[in-house]
Short mmCIF file of C-alpha atoms in Angstrom, two decimals:
data_model
loop_
_atom_site.label_atom_id
_atom_site.label_comp_id
_atom_site.label_asym_id
_atom_site.label_seq_id
_atom_site.Cartn_x
_atom_site.Cartn_y
_atom_site.Cartn_z
CA MET A 1 70.72 46.11 70.83
CA GLN A 2 73.10 46.31 73.70
CA ILE A 3 73.71 50.00 73.17
CA PHE A 4 70.13 50.97 74.04
CA THR A 5 70.12 49.52 77.52
CA LYS A 6 70.67 51.63 80.58
CA ALA A 7 73.22 49.20 81.98
CA PHE A 8 75.48 49.68 78.96
CA TRP A 9 75.72 53.41 79.59
CA LEU A 10 76.04 53.09 83.36
CA GLN A 11 78.97 50.71 83.14
CA LEU A 12 80.86 53.43 81.25
CA SER A 13 81.09 55.31 84.54
CA SER A 14 83.53 52.68 85.74
CA PRO A 15 87.13 53.83 85.12
CA LYS A 16 88.07 50.27 84.15
CA VAL A 17 85.48 50.11 81.36
CA PHE A 18 85.94 53.69 80.29
CA TYR A 19 89.74 53.54 79.98
CA PRO A 20 89.85 51.45 76.75
CA VAL A 21 86.72 53.16 75.35
CA ALA A 22 88.36 56.56 75.78
CA GLY A 23 91.49 55.22 74.14
CA LYS A 24 89.49 54.08 71.09
CA LEU A 25 87.42 57.26 70.79
CA ALA A 26 90.16 59.86 71.27
CA PRO A 27 91.94 59.37 67.89
CA TRP A 28 88.63 59.64 65.98
CA PHE A 29 87.80 62.94 67.64
CA ALA A 30 91.35 64.14 66.97
CA ILE A 31 91.06 63.23 63.26
CA ALA A 32 87.63 64.87 63.00
CA ALA A 33 89.00 67.99 64.68
CA ALA A 34 91.97 68.15 62.30
CA ILE A 35 89.76 67.80 59.20
CA LEU A 36 87.30 70.42 60.44
CA PHE A 37 90.16 72.78 61.30
CA VAL A 38 91.48 72.56 57.75
CA ILE A 39 88.04 73.06 56.16
CA GLY A 40 87.09 75.86 58.56
CA LEU A 41 90.37 77.75 58.16
CA TYR A 42 90.24 77.41 54.35
CA VAL A 43 86.69 78.73 54.15
CA GLY A 44 87.47 81.43 56.70
CA PHE A 45 90.63 82.71 55.09
CA PHE A 46 90.04 82.16 51.36
CA VAL A 47 86.31 81.82 50.65
CA ALA A 48 84.67 84.28 53.03
CA PRO A 49 84.54 87.85 51.66
CA PRO A 50 86.32 90.71 53.46
CA ASP A 51 84.21 92.74 55.87
CA TYR A 52 83.13 96.13 54.51
CA GLN A 53 84.31 97.92 57.64
CA GLN A 54 87.06 95.81 59.17
CA LYS A 55 88.53 94.49 55.87
CA ASP A 56 90.56 91.35 56.51
CA SER A 57 91.31 91.86 60.17
CA TYR A 58 87.90 90.50 61.11
CA ARG A 59 89.00 87.00 60.04
CA ILE A 60 90.53 86.32 63.44
CA MET A 61 86.92 86.13 64.58
CA PHE A 62 86.75 82.64 63.07
CA ILE A 63 89.30 81.50 65.64
CA HIS A 64 88.50 83.90 68.46
CA VAL A 65 84.76 83.28 68.70
CA PRO A 66 84.90 79.44 68.73
CA LEU A 67 87.67 79.59 71.36
CA ALA A 68 85.64 81.94 73.51
CA TRP A 69 82.47 79.86 73.18
CA MET A 70 84.33 76.70 74.03
CA ALA A 71 86.13 78.28 77.00
CA MET A 72 82.79 79.10 78.61
CA PHE A 73 81.19 75.82 77.57
CA VAL A 74 84.08 73.80 79.02
CA TYR A 75 83.67 75.57 82.35
CA ILE A 76 79.99 74.64 82.46
CA VAL A 77 80.68 71.02 81.46
CA MET A 78 83.52 70.82 83.98
CA CYS A 79 81.28 72.08 86.76
CA GLY A 80 78.57 69.66 85.61
CA TYR A 81 80.98 66.74 85.98
CA ALA A 82 82.18 68.14 89.30
CA ALA A 83 78.60 68.40 90.56
CA ILE A 84 77.82 64.82 89.49
CA GLY A 85 80.97 63.66 91.24
CA LEU A 86 80.06 65.60 94.38
CA ILE A 87 76.48 64.32 94.51
CA TRP A 88 76.80 60.67 93.44
CA LYS A 89 80.47 60.26 94.43
CA THR A 90 81.33 58.79 91.03
CA ARG A 91 85.09 58.69 90.59
CA LEU A 92 85.15 59.08 86.83
CA SER A 93 83.14 62.34 86.88
CA THR A 94 85.68 64.07 89.09
CA MET A 95 88.46 62.74 86.87
CA MET A 96 86.73 64.19 83.81
CA ALA A 97 86.43 67.54 85.59
CA SER A 98 90.17 67.49 86.35
CA ALA A 99 90.92 66.51 82.76
CA LEU A 100 88.92 69.42 81.34
CA ALA A 101 90.36 72.18 83.56
CA PRO A 102 93.76 72.70 81.84
CA THR A 103 92.16 72.70 78.37
CA GLY A 104 89.55 75.18 79.52
CA ALA A 105 92.22 77.46 80.95
CA MET A 106 94.20 77.25 77.70
CA LEU A 107 91.14 78.07 75.59
CA THR A 108 90.37 81.05 77.82
CA PHE A 109 93.93 82.29 77.53
CA LEU A 110 93.92 81.89 73.74
CA GLY A 111 90.52 83.57 73.60
CA LEU A 112 91.95 86.58 75.42
CA TRP A 113 95.07 86.55 73.26
CA THR A 114 93.25 86.42 69.93
CA GLY A 115 90.83 89.00 71.27
CA ALA A 116 93.76 91.31 71.98
CA LEU A 117 95.10 90.80 68.46
CA TRP A 118 91.67 91.58 67.06
CA GLY A 119 91.28 94.58 69.34
CA LYS A 120 94.40 96.34 68.06
CA PRO A 121 93.20 96.96 64.46
CA THR A 122 89.56 97.36 65.47
CA TRP A 123 89.69 99.54 68.58
CA GLY A 124 93.30 100.71 68.36
CA ALA A 125 94.30 99.02 71.62
CA TYR A 126 95.25 95.49 72.60
CA TRP A 127 93.32 95.71 75.79
CA VAL A 128 90.34 97.75 76.86
CA TRP A 129 88.67 97.40 80.23
CA ASP A 130 85.37 96.43 78.83
CA ALA A 131 82.94 94.21 80.66
CA ARG A 132 83.28 91.18 78.42
CA LEU A 133 87.07 91.20 78.37
CA THR A 134 87.16 91.66 82.11
CA SER A 135 84.76 88.85 82.82
CA PHE A 136 86.81 86.64 80.52
CA LEU A 137 89.87 87.50 82.54
CA ILE A 138 87.90 86.51 85.63
CA LEU A 139 87.08 83.20 83.94
CA LEU A 140 90.82 82.62 83.53
CA PHE A 141 91.31 83.39 87.23
CA LEU A 142 88.56 80.92 88.10
CA TYR A 143 90.22 78.18 86.08
CA MET A 144 93.55 78.99 87.76
CA GLY A 145 91.98 78.90 91.22
CA TYR A 146 90.31 75.60 90.40
CA MET A 147 93.58 74.00 89.32
CA ALA A 148 95.59 75.60 92.15
CA LEU A 149 93.19 74.28 94.79
CA GLU A 150 93.18 70.82 93.25
CA ASN A 151 96.99 70.71 93.19
CA ALA A 152 97.40 72.09 96.71
CA ILE A 153 95.51 69.22 98.34
CA ASP A 154 97.37 65.92 98.44
CA ASP A 155 94.44 63.54 98.90
CA PRO A 156 92.84 63.21 95.41
CA GLN A 157 89.39 62.49 96.84
CA ARG A 158 89.39 65.62 98.96
CA ALA A 159 91.06 67.64 96.20
CA SER A 160 88.42 66.81 93.62
CA ARG A 161 85.54 67.43 96.03
CA ALA A 162 86.97 70.77 97.17
CA SER A 163 87.61 71.98 93.63
CA ALA A 164 84.15 70.75 92.59
CA LEU A 165 82.57 72.95 95.24
CA LEU A 166 84.72 75.88 94.14
CA GLY A 167 83.62 75.32 90.54
CA LEU A 168 79.97 75.35 91.54
CA VAL A 169 80.50 78.60 93.45
CA GLY A 170 82.33 80.09 90.47
CA ILE A 171 79.66 79.15 87.97
CA VAL A 172 77.73 82.16 89.24
CA ASN A 173 80.24 84.02 87.07
CA ILE A 174 79.11 82.45 83.79
CA PRO A 175 75.76 84.28 83.59
CA ILE A 176 77.60 87.49 84.48
CA ILE A 177 79.90 86.93 81.49
CA TYR A 178 77.04 86.18 79.19
CA PHE A 179 74.80 89.04 80.16
CA SER A 180 77.54 91.58 80.71
CA VAL A 181 77.02 92.75 77.14
CA LYS A 182 73.53 93.80 78.07
CA TRP A 183 74.41 95.05 81.56
CA TRP A 184 77.18 97.42 80.68
CA ASN A 185 76.90 99.21 77.37
CA THR A 186 80.53 99.59 76.43
CA LEU A 187 83.07 99.37 73.65
CA HIS A 188 82.58 95.72 72.88
CA GLN A 189 80.44 95.17 69.84
CA GLY A 190 77.16 93.37 70.24
CA MET A 191 76.93 89.64 69.75
CA SER A 192 77.56 88.65 66.14
CA VAL A 193 75.33 85.60 66.36
CA SER A 194 71.90 85.97 67.83
CA THR A 195 68.87 83.76 67.80
CA SER A 196 66.70 86.24 65.93
CA GLY A 197 68.90 86.52 62.87
CA ILE A 198 72.53 86.09 61.97
CA SER A 199 74.24 89.19 60.62
CA MET A 200 76.82 87.32 58.55
CA GLU A 201 77.49 85.96 55.09
CA PRO A 202 76.69 82.23 54.69
CA SER A 203 80.36 81.40 54.07
CA MET A 204 81.32 83.23 57.27
CA LYS A 205 78.71 81.24 59.16
CA ILE A 206 80.06 77.99 57.71
CA ALA A 207 83.64 78.85 58.67
CA MET A 208 82.69 79.86 62.18
CA PHE A 209 80.54 76.85 62.97
CA THR A 210 82.99 74.42 61.35
CA LEU A 211 85.74 75.81 63.55
CA ALA A 212 83.45 75.75 66.57
CA PHE A 213 83.00 72.02 66.01
CA ALA A 214 86.74 71.64 65.39
CA VAL A 215 87.56 73.21 68.75
CA TRP A 216 84.86 71.13 70.38
CA PHE A 217 86.20 67.85 69.01
CA TYR A 218 89.74 68.89 69.85
CA THR A 219 88.67 69.48 73.45
CA ILE A 220 86.99 66.07 73.59
CA ALA A 221 90.06 64.33 72.15
CA ILE A 222 92.42 66.04 74.59
CA ALA A 223 90.14 65.50 77.58
CA LEU A 224 89.78 61.78 76.77
CA THR A 225 93.53 61.41 76.42
CA ARG A 226 94.18 63.26 79.64
CA VAL A 227 91.52 61.39 81.58
CA ARG A 228 93.27 58.13 80.66
CA SER A 229 96.42 59.33 82.40
CA ILE A 230 94.42 60.50 85.40
CA ILE A 231 92.64 57.14 85.60
CA LEU A 232 95.99 55.32 85.63
CA GLU A 233 97.38 57.68 88.24
CA ARG A 234 94.46 57.52 90.65
CA GLU A 235 93.64 53.84 90.15
CA ARG A 236 97.26 52.70 90.23
CA HIS A 237 96.58 50.31 93.09
CA ALA A 238 93.64 48.66 91.34
CA ALA A 239 94.23 45.14 90.09
CA TRP A 240 93.32 45.90 86.47
CA VAL A 241 95.86 48.73 86.24
CA VAL A 242 98.56 46.48 87.65
CA ASP A 243 97.64 43.81 85.06
CA LEU A 244 97.68 46.46 82.34
CA ALA A 245 101.16 47.58 83.35
CA LYS A 246 102.39 43.97 83.36
CA ALA A 247 100.92 43.46 79.89
CA GLY A 248 103.00 46.37 78.62
CA GLY A 249 100.47 49.18 78.91
CA ARG A 250 98.28 48.10 76.02
CA MET B 1 68.50 76.68 117.02
CA ILE B 2 68.26 80.45 117.41
CA GLU B 3 69.80 79.92 120.83
CA ALA B 4 72.77 78.12 119.30
CA MET B 5 73.23 80.86 116.72
CA ARG B 6 73.16 83.56 119.38
CA TRP B 7 75.57 81.59 121.54
CA MET B 8 77.96 81.22 118.64
CA LEU B 9 77.79 84.94 117.88
CA TRP B 10 78.61 85.87 121.47
CA ARG B 11 81.36 83.29 121.66
CA GLU B 12 83.05 84.70 118.56
CA ILE B 13 82.77 88.28 119.76
CA ALA B 14 83.99 87.38 123.25
CA LEU B 15 86.98 85.54 121.79
CA ALA B 16 87.86 88.48 119.57
CA MET B 17 87.45 90.97 122.42
CA ARG B 18 90.03 89.08 124.46
CA ARG B 19 92.49 89.54 121.62
CA LYS B 20 91.73 92.99 120.31
CA THR B 21 94.91 93.29 118.30
CA GLU B 22 93.59 91.00 115.58
CA VAL B 23 90.56 93.19 115.00
CA LEU B 24 92.67 96.33 115.13
CA THR B 25 95.29 94.88 112.76
CA THR B 26 92.70 94.49 110.03
CA LEU B 27 91.50 98.04 110.54
CA PHE B 28 95.01 99.45 110.46
CA PHE B 29 95.84 97.42 107.39
CA PHE B 30 92.88 99.11 105.71
CA ILE B 31 94.10 102.55 106.80
CA ILE B 32 97.68 101.89 105.71
CA VAL B 33 96.74 100.59 102.26
CA VAL B 34 94.54 103.64 101.64
CA SER B 35 97.33 105.94 102.85
CA LEU B 36 99.78 104.35 100.44
CA PHE B 37 97.85 105.56 97.42
CA PRO B 38 98.43 109.30 97.86
CA LEU B 39 102.12 108.48 98.37
CA GLY B 40 102.19 106.44 95.19
CA VAL B 41 99.91 108.46 92.94
CA GLY B 42 100.76 111.95 94.18
CA PRO B 43 98.92 114.43 96.40
CA GLU B 44 96.81 116.13 93.68
CA LYS B 45 93.33 116.47 95.09
CA GLU B 46 91.65 116.05 91.70
CA THR B 47 93.22 112.68 91.02
CA LEU B 48 92.74 111.44 94.55
CA SER B 49 89.05 112.23 94.77
CA GLN B 50 88.64 110.64 91.36
CA ILE B 51 90.14 107.32 92.40
CA ALA B 52 88.99 107.42 96.04
CA PRO B 53 85.97 105.04 95.72
CA GLY B 54 88.05 102.44 93.94
CA VAL B 55 90.93 102.78 96.39
CA LEU B 56 88.68 102.42 99.41
CA TRP B 57 86.93 99.40 97.92
CA VAL B 58 90.12 97.63 96.89
CA ALA B 59 91.58 98.24 100.34
CA ALA B 60 88.39 96.92 101.94
CA LEU B 61 88.56 93.83 99.71
CA LEU B 62 92.14 93.10 100.72
CA ALA B 63 91.54 93.79 104.41
CA SER B 64 88.49 91.55 104.45
CA MET B 65 90.35 88.79 102.59
CA LEU B 66 93.38 88.88 104.88
CA SER B 67 91.21 88.55 107.96
CA LEU B 68 89.44 85.48 106.55
CA ASN B 69 91.86 82.84 107.77
CA ARG B 70 91.06 83.60 111.39
CA LEU B 71 87.45 82.65 110.63
CA TYR B 72 88.03 78.91 111.00
CA ALA B 73 91.77 78.37 111.49
CA GLU B 74 91.88 78.41 115.29
CA ASP B 75 88.76 76.32 115.77
CA TYR B 76 90.25 73.89 113.29
CA LEU B 77 93.56 73.65 115.13
CA ASP B 78 92.11 73.05 118.61
CA GLY B 79 89.44 70.63 117.38
CA THR B 80 86.42 72.81 118.19
CA LEU B 81 85.36 72.81 114.57
CA GLU B 82 85.06 69.05 114.55
CA GLN B 83 82.71 69.24 117.53
CA PHE B 84 80.53 71.70 115.62
CA LEU B 85 80.40 69.26 112.72
CA LEU B 86 79.42 66.40 114.98
CA GLY B 87 76.93 68.47 116.98
CA ALA B 88 73.16 68.37 116.65
CA GLN B 89 72.82 71.96 115.47
CA PRO B 90 72.76 72.57 111.69
CA LEU B 91 76.29 73.49 110.67
CA ALA B 92 75.17 76.11 108.15
CA LEU B 93 73.45 78.14 110.87
CA LEU B 94 76.50 78.02 113.12
CA VAL B 95 78.61 79.06 110.15
CA PHE B 96 76.21 81.92 109.48
CA SER B 97 76.74 83.18 113.03
CA LYS B 98 80.49 82.92 112.64
CA ILE B 99 80.34 84.91 109.41
CA LEU B 100 78.10 87.52 111.03
CA ALA B 101 80.58 87.87 113.87
CA HIS B 102 83.41 88.12 111.35
CA TRP B 103 81.61 90.96 109.58
CA LEU B 104 80.86 92.79 112.84
CA LEU B 105 84.53 92.56 113.81
CA THR B 106 86.18 93.31 110.46
CA GLY B 107 83.59 94.67 108.00
CA LEU B 108 81.79 97.12 110.24
CA PRO B 109 84.96 98.87 111.51
CA LEU B 110 85.93 99.45 107.86
CA VAL B 111 82.53 101.01 107.18
CA LEU B 112 82.89 103.27 110.21
CA MET B 113 86.43 104.27 109.30
CA SER B 114 85.72 104.94 105.62
CA PRO B 115 84.27 108.48 106.03
CA VAL B 116 87.51 109.66 107.65
CA LEU B 117 89.60 108.15 104.87
CA GLY B 118 87.19 109.48 102.25
CA MET B 119 87.72 112.97 103.69
CA GLN B 120 91.49 112.44 103.51
CA LEU B 121 91.18 111.61 99.84
CA GLY B 122 89.14 114.71 99.18
CA LEU B 123 85.67 113.27 98.58
CA ASP B 124 82.71 115.58 99.08
CA VAL B 125 80.12 114.91 101.79
CA ASP B 126 77.54 113.26 99.52
CA SER B 127 80.10 110.89 98.06
CA ILE B 128 81.43 110.04 101.52
CA LEU B 129 77.98 109.09 102.78
CA LEU B 130 77.23 107.10 99.66
CA MET B 131 80.62 105.41 99.92
CA ALA B 132 79.94 104.36 103.50
CA LEU B 133 76.52 103.10 102.45
CA THR B 134 77.96 100.94 99.64
CA LEU B 135 80.50 99.51 102.08
CA LEU B 136 77.73 98.82 104.60
CA ILE B 137 75.71 96.92 101.98
CA GLY B 138 78.66 95.30 100.23
CA THR B 139 81.07 94.16 102.93
CA PRO B 140 78.73 91.44 104.30
CA ALA B 141 78.97 89.80 100.87
CA LEU B 142 82.76 89.83 101.20
CA SER B 143 82.65 87.97 104.53
CA LEU B 144 80.05 85.54 103.18
CA ILE B 145 81.82 84.69 99.91
CA GLY B 146 85.17 84.62 101.67
CA SER B 147 84.02 82.07 104.21
CA VAL B 148 83.59 79.48 101.43
CA GLY B 149 87.19 80.02 100.38
CA ALA B 150 88.37 79.94 104.00
CA GLY B 151 86.58 76.62 104.48
CA LEU B 152 88.08 75.12 101.33
CA THR B 153 91.68 76.14 102.11
CA LEU B 154 91.56 74.97 105.71
CA GLY B 155 94.80 73.15 106.53
CA VAL B 156 96.01 73.31 102.93
CA ARG B 157 99.62 74.01 101.98
CA GLY B 158 100.17 77.68 101.13
CA GLY B 159 96.62 78.42 102.24
CA GLY B 160 96.96 82.20 102.47
CA VAL B 161 98.01 82.91 98.90
CA LEU B 162 95.68 80.23 97.59
CA LEU B 163 92.80 81.84 99.46
CA ALA B 164 93.53 85.11 97.64
CA LEU B 165 93.48 83.32 94.29
CA LEU B 166 90.17 81.65 95.06
CA VAL B 167 88.34 84.51 96.69
CA LEU B 168 89.43 87.70 94.90
CA PRO B 169 87.90 86.77 91.51
CA LEU B 170 84.60 86.12 93.26
CA TYR B 171 84.83 89.54 94.94
CA ILE B 172 85.01 91.38 91.63
CA PRO B 173 81.26 91.95 91.08
CA VAL B 174 81.02 93.48 94.56
CA LEU B 175 83.95 95.75 93.75
CA ILE B 176 82.45 96.83 90.42
CA PHE B 177 79.08 97.78 91.83
CA GLY B 178 80.44 99.17 95.09
CA SER B 179 82.86 101.63 93.57
CA GLY B 180 80.64 102.14 90.52
CA ALA B 181 77.85 103.53 92.70
CA VAL B 182 79.83 106.64 93.62
CA ASP B 183 80.85 107.24 90.00
CA ALA B 184 77.27 106.79 88.86
CA ALA B 185 76.07 109.34 91.42
CA ARG B 186 78.76 111.81 90.29
CA THR B 187 77.78 111.59 86.63
CA GLY B 188 74.17 112.15 87.57
CA VAL B 189 72.90 108.68 86.64
CA GLY B 190 72.02 107.94 90.23
CA ALA B 191 73.34 105.16 92.42
CA ASP B 192 70.04 103.36 93.02
CA ALA B 193 70.66 100.60 90.50
CA HIS B 194 74.14 99.92 91.85
CA LEU B 195 72.93 99.85 95.43
CA SER B 196 70.12 97.49 94.50
CA ILE B 197 72.44 95.07 92.74
CA LEU B 198 74.92 95.27 95.62
CA GLY B 199 72.09 94.48 98.03
CA ALA B 200 70.98 91.62 95.80
CA ILE B 201 74.50 90.16 95.81
CA SER B 202 74.65 90.36 99.60
CA VAL B 203 71.23 88.76 100.04
CA LEU B 204 72.03 85.99 97.58
CA ALA B 205 75.36 85.39 99.30
CA ALA B 206 73.64 85.28 102.70
CA LEU B 207 71.28 82.66 101.32
CA LEU B 208 73.85 80.40 99.66
CA ALA B 209 77.26 81.02 101.26
CA PRO B 210 76.53 79.46 104.69
CA TRP B 211 75.50 76.19 103.02
CA ALA B 212 78.47 76.23 100.68
CA SER B 213 80.80 77.01 103.61
CA ALA B 214 79.33 74.17 105.63
CA ALA B 215 79.88 71.82 102.69
CA ALA B 216 83.45 73.13 102.32
CA LEU B 217 84.14 72.50 106.01
CA ARG B 218 82.77 68.96 105.74
CA ILE B 219 85.08 68.31 102.78
CA SER B 220 88.08 69.80 104.59
CA LEU B 221 87.51 67.80 107.76
CA ASP B 222 86.61 64.58 105.98
#
């Protein structure tokens, strides 16, 4: 089988090969994300029982927690791509990093927003200066700095390498976010999902993980779509892009 | 190699000594920012001594950040930096010397000035000494982390504001543990843990930041 050879996977790192592949894959991830969103939201809002303490207000957790997970995960993946691009000078990796940054920033912002809406009924305030909230705010700043630096430099090569380095420096922040719960014992409740045992109803678990996958697939679909635009923009002088434009962009 | 590092250190200090205003500007910026707080918050001694550690640390953060662009900017403009890149000496070590000089010229004066300002804000003697100690341990990390940002924004449009956006989020852990130490000592928990973590951050930054800065400079001068 062609798919099991190393060469097949390596040729995907060429923007020319990856451009049509991304175009074929993106709709499938978008459809999968939409289906999972519907299932996850239905289970979360109608099947899962109300919490004995927080009543129905806890249900925002089904959106908040997947967003927050994904926001951190995207940062790590983005920095991974950035590092690959910095080390092996592969063009597509830096493009993927640029494509992920705006989605990551949006997820972080929505994570903070839904967290604020959850905080009001639970703690009585939209915002508390607790360690986890604060480090999430810092994550938003890091995304903003990453994008600002990339946009401030005109040469795309230099821009992607500079922002890649910044991302690698900023990734020091991710462990701080993750362990801040243990470091500072504050208002924020402990982690709902732990490896030793999950303190939730099965239907709650289903809703949360379904939505986690929904957000994940959504991110993939958006990143693939965005990377196609970035490929066209940065490779606009390449012969295959010119041919593509002449053929009507198909 | 050690020779080159020492030479770089002396060169930086000699250059700064010929233009003392730059060093003094940073120090006076620090003093002015701290003096603004009593005017803004009110002269109640209770409140002031309560917020003093945070105020001093935020002011130190800003002062250190604003002095960052003189770390590489002039050497970049007159082409000296390119010679360092091409030279036989490891760039990271030269960068380390530059950062050390930057700290001696901007960080250390802040540490020395902080007891006076702490007194102004009504801190007691123990807190003042502890405050100065946290600044002594913490400010090197500010110069180290900041040098990466300074390297990345070299010759970039709107570099100053961009530098703030890049560097200030990375300063936050230093701020938390620096100002937290005094609060911890006040509540009787003891500041040892905070001082240890602050020291750890500085040591880690000293280990990694010169290499990252060197990489940033290579990217900027590509």
